[in-house]
CSV table of C-alpha atoms in Angstrom, one decimal:
chain,number,residue,atom,x,y,z
X,1,MET,CA,0.0,0.0,0.0
X,2,THR,CA,1.1,3.6,-0.6
X,3,ALA,CA,3.2,4.6,2.4
X,4,ILE,CA,3.0,8.1,3.9
X,5,LEU,CA,4.8,9.0,7.1
X,6,MET,CA,3.1,11.6,9.3
X,7,THR,CA,4.3,13.5,12.3
X,8,VAL,CA,2.3,12.3,15.3
X,9,PRO,CA,2.7,12.4,19.0
X,10,SER,CA,4.6,9.5,20.6
X,11,VAL,CA,2.3,6.7,21.8
X,12,ALA,CA,3.6,4.9,24.9
X,13,VAL,CA,3.8,1.2,24.5
X,14,ALA,CA,1.1,-0.7,26.2
X,15,GLU,CA,1.3,-4.2,27.5
X,16,PHE,CA,1.2,-5.5,24.0
X,17,ARG,CA,3.8,-7.8,22.5
X,18,ILE,CA,4.0,-9.6,19.2
X,19,GLY,CA,5.4,-12.8,17.9
X,20,LEU,CA,7.1,-13.5,14.6
X,21,PRO,CA,4.7,-13.2,11.6
X,22,VAL,CA,6.3,-16.1,9.8
X,23,ASP,CA,7.2,-19.7,10.6
X,24,CYS,CA,10.9,-19.9,9.8
X,25,GLN,CA,14.4,-20.0,11.2
X,26,LEU,CA,15.7,-16.5,11.4
X,27,GLY,CA,19.1,-16.2,9.7
X,28,LYS,CA,18.8,-19.5,8.0
X,29,ASP,CA,15.7,-19.6,5.7
X,30,CYS,CA,14.2,-16.1,6.4
X,31,PHE,CA,15.7,-12.7,6.8
X,32,VAL,CA,14.6,-9.1,7.6
X,33,GLN,CA,15.0,-7.2,4.3
X,34,ASN,CA,13.5,-3.8,5.3
X,35,TYR,CA,12.6,-2.0,8.4
X,36,VAL,CA,10.2,1.0,9.1
X,37,ASP,CA,11.5,4.3,7.6
X,38,LEU,CA,11.8,6.9,10.3
X,39,ASP,CA,13.0,9.8,8.1
X,40,PRO,CA,10.4,12.4,7.5
X,41,GLY,CA,11.9,13.5,4.1
X,42,GLU,CA,12.9,11.9,0.9
X,43,GLU,CA,15.7,10.0,2.5
X,44,ALA,CA,15.3,6.8,4.4
X,45,ARG,CA,16.5,5.8,7.8
X,46,ASP,CA,15.9,2.6,9.8
X,47,VAL,CA,15.7,2.2,13.5
X,48,LEU,CA,19.5,1.9,13.8
X,49,CYS,CA,19.9,5.0,11.8
X,50,GLY,CA,21.1,2.9,8.8
X,51,ALA,CA,19.7,2.5,5.3
X,52,ALA,CA,18.0,-0.9,5.6
X,53,THR,CA,14.7,0.5,4.5
X,54,TYR,CA,13.3,2.8,1.7
X,55,ASP,CA,11.4,6.0,1.6
X,56,GLY,CA,8.0,5.8,3.2
X,57,HIS,CA,8.2,2.1,4.2
X,58,LYS,CA,5.7,1.5,7.0
X,59,GLY,CA,6.5,-2.0,8.1
X,60,THR,CA,9.0,-4.9,8.6
X,61,ASP,CA,9.7,-7.2,5.7
X,62,PHE,CA,10.5,-10.9,6.4
X,63,ARG,CA,11.8,-12.5,3.2
X,64,SER,CA,12.2,-16.1,2.1
X,65,LEU,CA,15.1,-17.1,-0.2
X,66,ASN,CA,13.0,-17.6,-3.4
X,67,THR,CA,9.5,-18.0,-4.8
X,68,LYS,CA,9.7,-21.8,-4.5
X,69,VAL,CA,10.0,-21.7,-0.7
X,70,GLU,CA,6.6,-22.0,1.1
X,71,MET,CA,6.4,-20.7,4.7
X,72,ASP,CA,3.4,-20.1,6.8
X,73,VAL,CA,2.4,-16.5,7.8
X,74,LEU,CA,1.3,-16.4,11.5
X,75,ALA,CA,-0.8,-14.1,13.5
X,76,SER,CA,1.5,-12.0,15.7
X,77,ALA,CA,-1.0,-11.6,18.5
X,78,ASN,CA,-4.4,-12.6,19.6
X,79,GLY,CA,-7.2,-10.7,17.9
X,80,VAL,CA,-10.0,-10.6,15.4
X,81,VAL,CA,-9.7,-10.5,11.6
X,82,LYS,CA,-10.8,-7.0,10.6
X,83,ALA,CA,-10.3,-7.3,6.8
X,84,LEU,CA,-8.7,-9.5,4.2
X,85,ARG,CA,-8.1,-9.8,0.5
X,86,ASP,CA,-7.2,-12.9,-1.6
X,87,GLY,CA,-7.1,-13.7,-5.3
X,88,GLU,CA,-4.3,-11.3,-6.4
X,89,PRO,CA,-1.7,-13.1,-8.6
X,90,ASP,CA,1.9,-13.6,-7.4
X,91,ARG,CA,4.4,-11.9,-9.6
X,92,LEU,CA,7.7,-10.2,-9.1
X,93,VAL,CA,7.4,-6.5,-9.9
X,94,THR,CA,10.5,-5.5,-11.9
X,95,ASN,CA,9.5,-2.5,-14.0
X,96,ALA,CA,7.1,0.5,-14.2
X,97,GLU,CA,4.5,-1.3,-16.2
X,98,GLU,CA,4.2,-4.1,-13.6
X,99,ARG,CA,4.1,-1.5,-10.8
X,100,ALA,CA,1.2,0.3,-12.5
X,101,ALA,CA,-0.6,-3.0,-12.7
X,102,VAL,CA,-0.9,-3.3,-8.9
X,103,SER,CA,-1.8,0.3,-8.3
X,104,GLY,CA,-4.3,0.5,-5.5
X,105,LYS,CA,-3.6,-3.1,-4.5
X,106,GLU,CA,0.1,-2.7,-3.4
X,107,CYS,CA,-0.5,-4.9,-0.4
X,108,GLY,CA,-1.6,-7.7,-2.6
X,109,ASN,CA,-3.3,-10.5,-0.7
X,110,GLY,CA,-3.4,-9.5,2.9
X,111,VAL,CA,-5.0,-9.7,6.4
X,112,VAL,CA,-5.6,-7.0,9.0
X,113,ILE,CA,-6.1,-8.1,12.6
X,114,ALA,CA,-7.5,-5.9,15.3
X,115,HIS,CA,-6.0,-6.4,18.8
X,116,GLN,CA,-6.6,-5.0,22.3
X,117,ASP,CA,-6.4,-1.3,23.2
X,118,GLY,CA,-6.4,0.1,19.6
X,119,TRP,CA,-3.5,-2.1,18.3
X,120,GLU,CA,-3.7,-3.5,14.8
X,121,THR,CA,-1.4,-5.6,12.6
X,122,GLN,CA,-1.4,-6.0,8.8
X,123,TYR,CA,0.2,-8.7,6.7
X,124,CYS,CA,0.8,-8.1,3.0
X,125,HIS,CA,2.0,-10.0,-0.1
X,126,LEU,CA,0.5,-13.4,0.9
X,127,ARG,CA,0.5,-16.1,-1.8
X,128,MET,CA,-2.6,-16.2,-3.9
X,129,GLY,CA,-5.3,-18.6,-2.6
X,130,SER,CA,-3.5,-19.1,0.8
X,131,VAL,CA,-5.5,-16.9,3.1
X,132,ALA,CA,-6.7,-19.3,5.8
X,133,VAL,CA,-9.0,-17.0,7.9
X,134,ARG,CA,-12.3,-15.2,7.4
X,135,GLN,CA,-13.4,-11.7,8.4
X,136,GLY,CA,-14.6,-11.6,12.0
X,137,GLN,CA,-12.8,-14.7,13.0
X,138,GLU,CA,-10.9,-14.8,16.3
X,139,VAL,CA,-7.3,-15.8,15.9
X,140,THR,CA,-4.5,-16.6,18.4
X,141,VAL,CA,-0.9,-15.8,18.3
X,142,GLY,CA,1.0,-18.2,16.1
X,143,GLN,CA,-2.0,-19.3,14.2
X,144,LYS,CA,-1.6,-19.7,10.4
X,145,ILE,CA,-3.3,-17.0,8.5
X,146,GLY,CA,-1.7,-17.6,5.1
X,147,THR,CA,1.5,-18.3,3.2
X,148,VAL,CA,4.4,-16.1,2.2
X,149,GLY,CA,4.0,-14.9,-1.3
X,150,TYR,CA,4.8,-12.1,-3.7
X,151,SER,CA,1.4,-10.6,-4.6
X,152,GLY,CA,0.9,-6.9,-5.0
X,153,LEU,CA,4.0,-4.6,-5.1
X,154,ALA,CA,6.6,-7.1,-4.3
X,155,ALA,CA,10.1,-7.5,-5.8
X,156,PHE,CA,10.9,-10.5,-3.7
X,157,PRO,CA,8.9,-13.1,-1.8
X,158,HIS,CA,8.1,-11.9,1.7
X,159,VAL,CA,5.5,-10.9,4.2
X,160,HIS,CA,5.3,-7.2,5.1
X,161,LEU,CA,4.1,-6.7,8.7
X,162,SER,CA,2.7,-3.3,9.6
X,163,VAL,CA,1.9,-2.4,13.2
X,164,ARG,CA,-0.4,0.5,14.1
X,165,ARG,CA,-2.0,1.9,17.3
X,166,LYS,CA,-5.1,4.0,16.9
X,167,GLY,CA,-4.2,4.5,13.2
X,168,ALA,CA,-0.7,5.6,13.9
X,169,VAL,CA,2.3,3.7,12.4
X,170,VAL,CA,4.4,2.0,15.1
X,171,ASP,CA,8.0,0.9,14.7
X,172,PRO,CA,7.9,-2.4,16.7
X,173,PHE,CA,11.5,-2.0,17.7
X,174,ILE,CA,10.8,1.2,19.7
X,175,GLY,CA,7.2,0.5,20.5
X,176,GLN,CA,6.0,4.0,19.6
X,177,ALA,CA,4.2,5.7,16.9
X,178,VAL,CA,6.5,7.1,14.3
X,179,ASN,CA,7.7,10.6,15.3
X,180,PRO,CA,10.1,11.8,12.6
X,181,ALA,CA,11.5,14.7,14.7
X,182,GLU,CA,12.4,12.4,17.6
X,183,ALA,CA,13.8,9.8,15.2
X,184,MET,CA,16.2,12.2,13.6
X,185,ALA,CA,17.2,13.7,16.9
X,186,ALA,CA,18.2,10.2,18.1
X,187,CYS,CA,20.2,9.6,15.0
X,188,SER,CA,22.1,12.8,15.4
X,189,VAL,CA,23.6,11.7,18.7
X,190,ALA,CA,26.9,10.0,18.6
X,191,GLY,CA,26.4,6.3,18.4
X,192,GLY,CA,22.9,6.6,17.0
X,193,ARG,CA,19.7,5.0,18.4
X,194,SER,CA,19.7,2.0,20.7
X,195,VAL,CA,16.8,-0.4,21.0
X,196,SER,CA,15.6,-1.3,24.4
X,197,PRO,CA,13.9,-4.6,25.1
X,198,ASP,CA,11.8,-2.8,27.6
X,199,THR,CA,9.9,-0.9,24.9
X,200,SER,CA,10.4,-3.2,21.9
X,201,LEU,CA,7.3,-5.3,20.9
X,202,TRP,CA,9.8,-8.1,20.3
X,203,PRO,CA,11.7,-7.9,23.6
X,204,ASP,CA,13.4,-11.3,23.3
X,205,LEU,CA,14.1,-11.1,19.6
X,206,SER,CA,15.1,-7.6,18.9
X,207,ALA,CA,18.8,-8.2,18.7
X,208,LYS,CA,18.4,-11.2,16.4
X,209,LEU,CA,16.0,-9.3,14.1
X,210,LEU,CA,18.2,-6.3,13.9
X,211,ALA,CA,21.3,-8.2,12.9
X,212,ASP,CA,20.1,-8.2,9.3
X,213,ALA,CA,20.1,-4.4,9.2
X,214,ARG,CA,23.8,-4.4,9.5
X,215,GLY,CA,24.4,-6.5,6.4
X,216,VAL,CA,24.3,-10.3,6.1
X,217,VAL,CA,25.1,-13.1,3.6
X,218,ILE,CA,21.8,-14.9,2.9
X,219,GLU,CA,22.8,-17.4,0.3
X,220,THR,CA,25.8,-19.1,-1.2
X,221,GLY,CA,26.2,-21.9,-3.7
X,222,PHE,CA,27.5,-23.2,-7.0
X,223,SER,CA,26.0,-22.7,-10.5
X,224,ASP,CA,26.8,-23.5,-14.1
X,225,ARG,CA,26.5,-19.8,-15.1
X,226,PRO,CA,26.7,-16.3,-13.7
X,227,LEU,CA,23.5,-15.3,-12.0
X,228,ALA,CA,21.4,-12.2,-11.6
X,229,SER,CA,19.1,-11.3,-8.7
X,230,LEU,CA,16.0,-12.4,-10.5
X,231,ASP,CA,17.5,-15.9,-11.0
X,232,LEU,CA,17.9,-16.3,-7.3
X,233,GLU,CA,14.5,-14.8,-6.5
X,234,LYS,CA,12.9,-17.4,-8.7
X,235,GLY,CA,15.1,-20.2,-7.5
X,236,THR,CA,16.4,-21.0,-11.0
X,237,VAL,CA,19.9,-22.2,-10.1
X,238,ARG,CA,21.5,-25.2,-11.8
X,239,GLU,CA,24.5,-26.9,-10.2
X,240,PRO,CA,27.4,-27.5,-12.6
X,241,GLY,CA,28.0,-31.0,-14.1
X,242,ARG,CA,31.3,-32.3,-15.4
X,243,ASP,CA,30.6,-30.9,-18.8
X,244,ALA,CA,29.2,-27.5,-17.7
X,245,SER,CA,30.5,-24.6,-19.7
X,246,ALA,CA,31.3,-22.7,-16.5
X,247,LEU,CA,31.7,-23.4,-12.8
X,248,VAL,CA,30.7,-20.5,-10.7
X,249,PHE,CA,30.5,-19.8,-6.9
X,250,PHE,CA,27.9,-17.3,-6.1
X,251,THR,CA,26.7,-15.4,-3.1
X,252,ARG,CA,23.8,-13.0,-2.3
X,253,LEU,CA,23.9,-10.4,0.5
X,254,ILE,CA,21.4,-7.8,1.8
X,255,ASN,CA,21.6,-4.4,3.4
X,256,LEU,CA,25.2,-3.6,2.5
X,257,ALA,CA,26.6,-0.2,3.5
X,258,GLN,CA,28.5,2.3,1.4
X,259,GLY,CA,32.2,1.3,1.3
X,260,ASP,CA,31.6,-2.4,2.0
X,261,LEU,CA,33.8,-5.0,0.1
X,262,VAL,CA,32.7,-8.5,-0.9
X,263,ARG,CA,35.6,-11.0,-1.4
X,264,LEU,CA,35.1,-14.4,-3.0
X,265,GLU,CA,37.6,-17.2,-2.9
X,266,VAL,CA,37.1,-20.6,-4.6
X,267,THR,CA,39.3,-23.7,-4.5
X,268,GLY,CA,38.9,-27.2,-6.0
X,269,PRO,CA,40.7,-30.2,-7.3
X,270,GLY,CA,43.4,-30.0,-10.0
X,271,GLY,CA,44.7,-26.7,-8.7
X,272,PHE,CA,41.3,-24.9,-9.3
X,273,SER,CA,41.6,-21.4,-7.6
X,274,VAL,CA,39.8,-18.2,-8.1
X,275,GLU,CA,39.7,-15.0,-6.1
X,276,ASN,CA,37.5,-12.0,-6.7
X,277,THR,CA,37.3,-8.8,-4.6
X,278,GLY,CA,34.9,-6.3,-6.0
X,279,GLU,CA,35.0,-2.5,-5.8
X,280,PRO,CA,33.8,-0.8,-2.6
X,281,MET,CA,30.0,-0.2,-2.6
X,282,ASP,CA,29.4,3.3,-4.0
X,283,ARG,CA,26.2,3.5,-1.9
X,284,SER,CA,24.1,1.4,0.4
X,285,LYS,CA,22.7,-1.7,-1.4
X,286,ALA,CA,19.5,-3.5,-0.5
X,287,GLN,CA,20.7,-6.6,-2.2
X,288,TRP,CA,23.9,-7.6,-3.9
X,289,VAL,CA,24.8,-10.7,-6.0
X,290,ALA,CA,28.5,-11.5,-6.6
X,291,PHE,CA,30.1,-14.5,-8.3
X,292,ALA,CA,33.6,-15.9,-9.1
X,293,GLY,CA,34.5,-18.9,-11.4
X,294,LYS,CA,36.0,-20.1,-14.6
X,295,ARG,CA,34.9,-21.3,-18.0
X,296,LEU,CA,35.6,-24.8,-19.1
X,297,THR,CA,38.8,-25.2,-21.1
X,298,ALA,CA,39.3,-28.9,-20.9
X,299,ALA,CA,37.1,-31.9,-21.7
X,300,ALA,CA,35.5,-31.9,-18.2
X,301,TRP,CA,35.8,-30.5,-14.8
X,302,PRO,CA,38.0,-32.5,-12.3
X,303,ALA,CA,35.9,-34.6,-10.0
X,304,GLY,CA,36.1,-33.8,-6.3
X,305,ALA,CA,35.2,-31.2,-3.7
X,306,TYR,CA,35.0,-27.5,-4.5
X,307,THR,CA,34.7,-24.9,-1.8
X,308,GLY,CA,33.7,-21.3,-2.0
X,309,LYS,CA,34.0,-18.6,0.7
X,310,VAL,CA,32.6,-15.1,0.9
X,311,SER,CA,33.9,-12.4,3.2
X,312,LEU,CA,31.9,-9.2,4.0
X,313,ILE,CA,34.5,-6.5,4.8
X,314,ARG,CA,33.6,-3.2,6.4
X,315,ASN,CA,36.1,-0.6,7.4
X,316,GLY,CA,38.9,-3.0,6.9
X,317,GLN,CA,37.4,-5.7,9.2
X,318,THR,CA,35.7,-8.9,8.1
X,319,ILE,CA,32.3,-8.8,9.7
X,320,GLN,CA,30.9,-12.0,8.3
X,321,GLU,CA,32.1,-15.1,6.4
X,322,ALA,CA,30.1,-17.9,4.8
X,323,LYS,CA,31.1,-21.0,2.9
X,324,ALA,CA,29.5,-23.4,0.4
X,325,ALA,CA,30.8,-26.8,-0.7
X,326,PHE,CA,30.1,-28.7,-3.9
X,327,ASP,CA,31.1,-32.3,-4.7
X,328,MET,CA,31.6,-32.8,-8.4
X,329,GLN,CA,30.8,-36.4,-9.3
């Protein structure tokens, strides 16, 4: 749905807490791609004063790895289904024409649940035909209400969770209605904003959920060709065979910061060795795909174990490493 941030008074958090809106393993098969935008202008600023969001974003996006993965969307708290929509097709929006096609239905298939004391949660981009509740139905926290999809204005499969209280957008990590002036004041202080479990609607999960805002490797593997983001979103990856024209180690990362470096190293039998360190990021990147490999110059690739390693480097320090292994038969 079209996102508009408004300056509103802070709303103190009530005794209201929420659970995860998706049945998944954080950091393994699902990740937080975007957070609430707290910047009142055309720029975007997440709760940690970083760029893991986009202008006007009013919720938290929990993404799966690709469109072939099916994960249940769950009610985040007890409540009553206030509204829903189903029947919108799943499609990855990649251009202006596709964006125009979902105008007015940017949320796609969705569910709105009313909770106690004026609280409300909204779940967007559910898979077509998956909505498992009806209007007026009472639901409990953790109950399945649909499946993660990519209906509406979605460039990747995910569920978008919006939290509101008495109509005001709430950032669940600070437990307050969005107040742009306060948000920017917090970000101007040395060290930026900190998130307190005392006010977060996710008191036990905030640190884990916020880890993705700082940049994270979400996928590694081997392919028979260089890959683009859309290949990975669709899950159209083919592992190389002995006669593959190329052997490529790939990685996908999200929420990179300006200046970050991504280094790839690949080793294998027969002296196979490739290293690739890209240029520093010229700006923050919501998603980044990198790969390193070779083209086939012999009759076949040597059989044996190939290993790929990716290092995410920030300010000269390696902040994350991930590996993938592939056994060529």
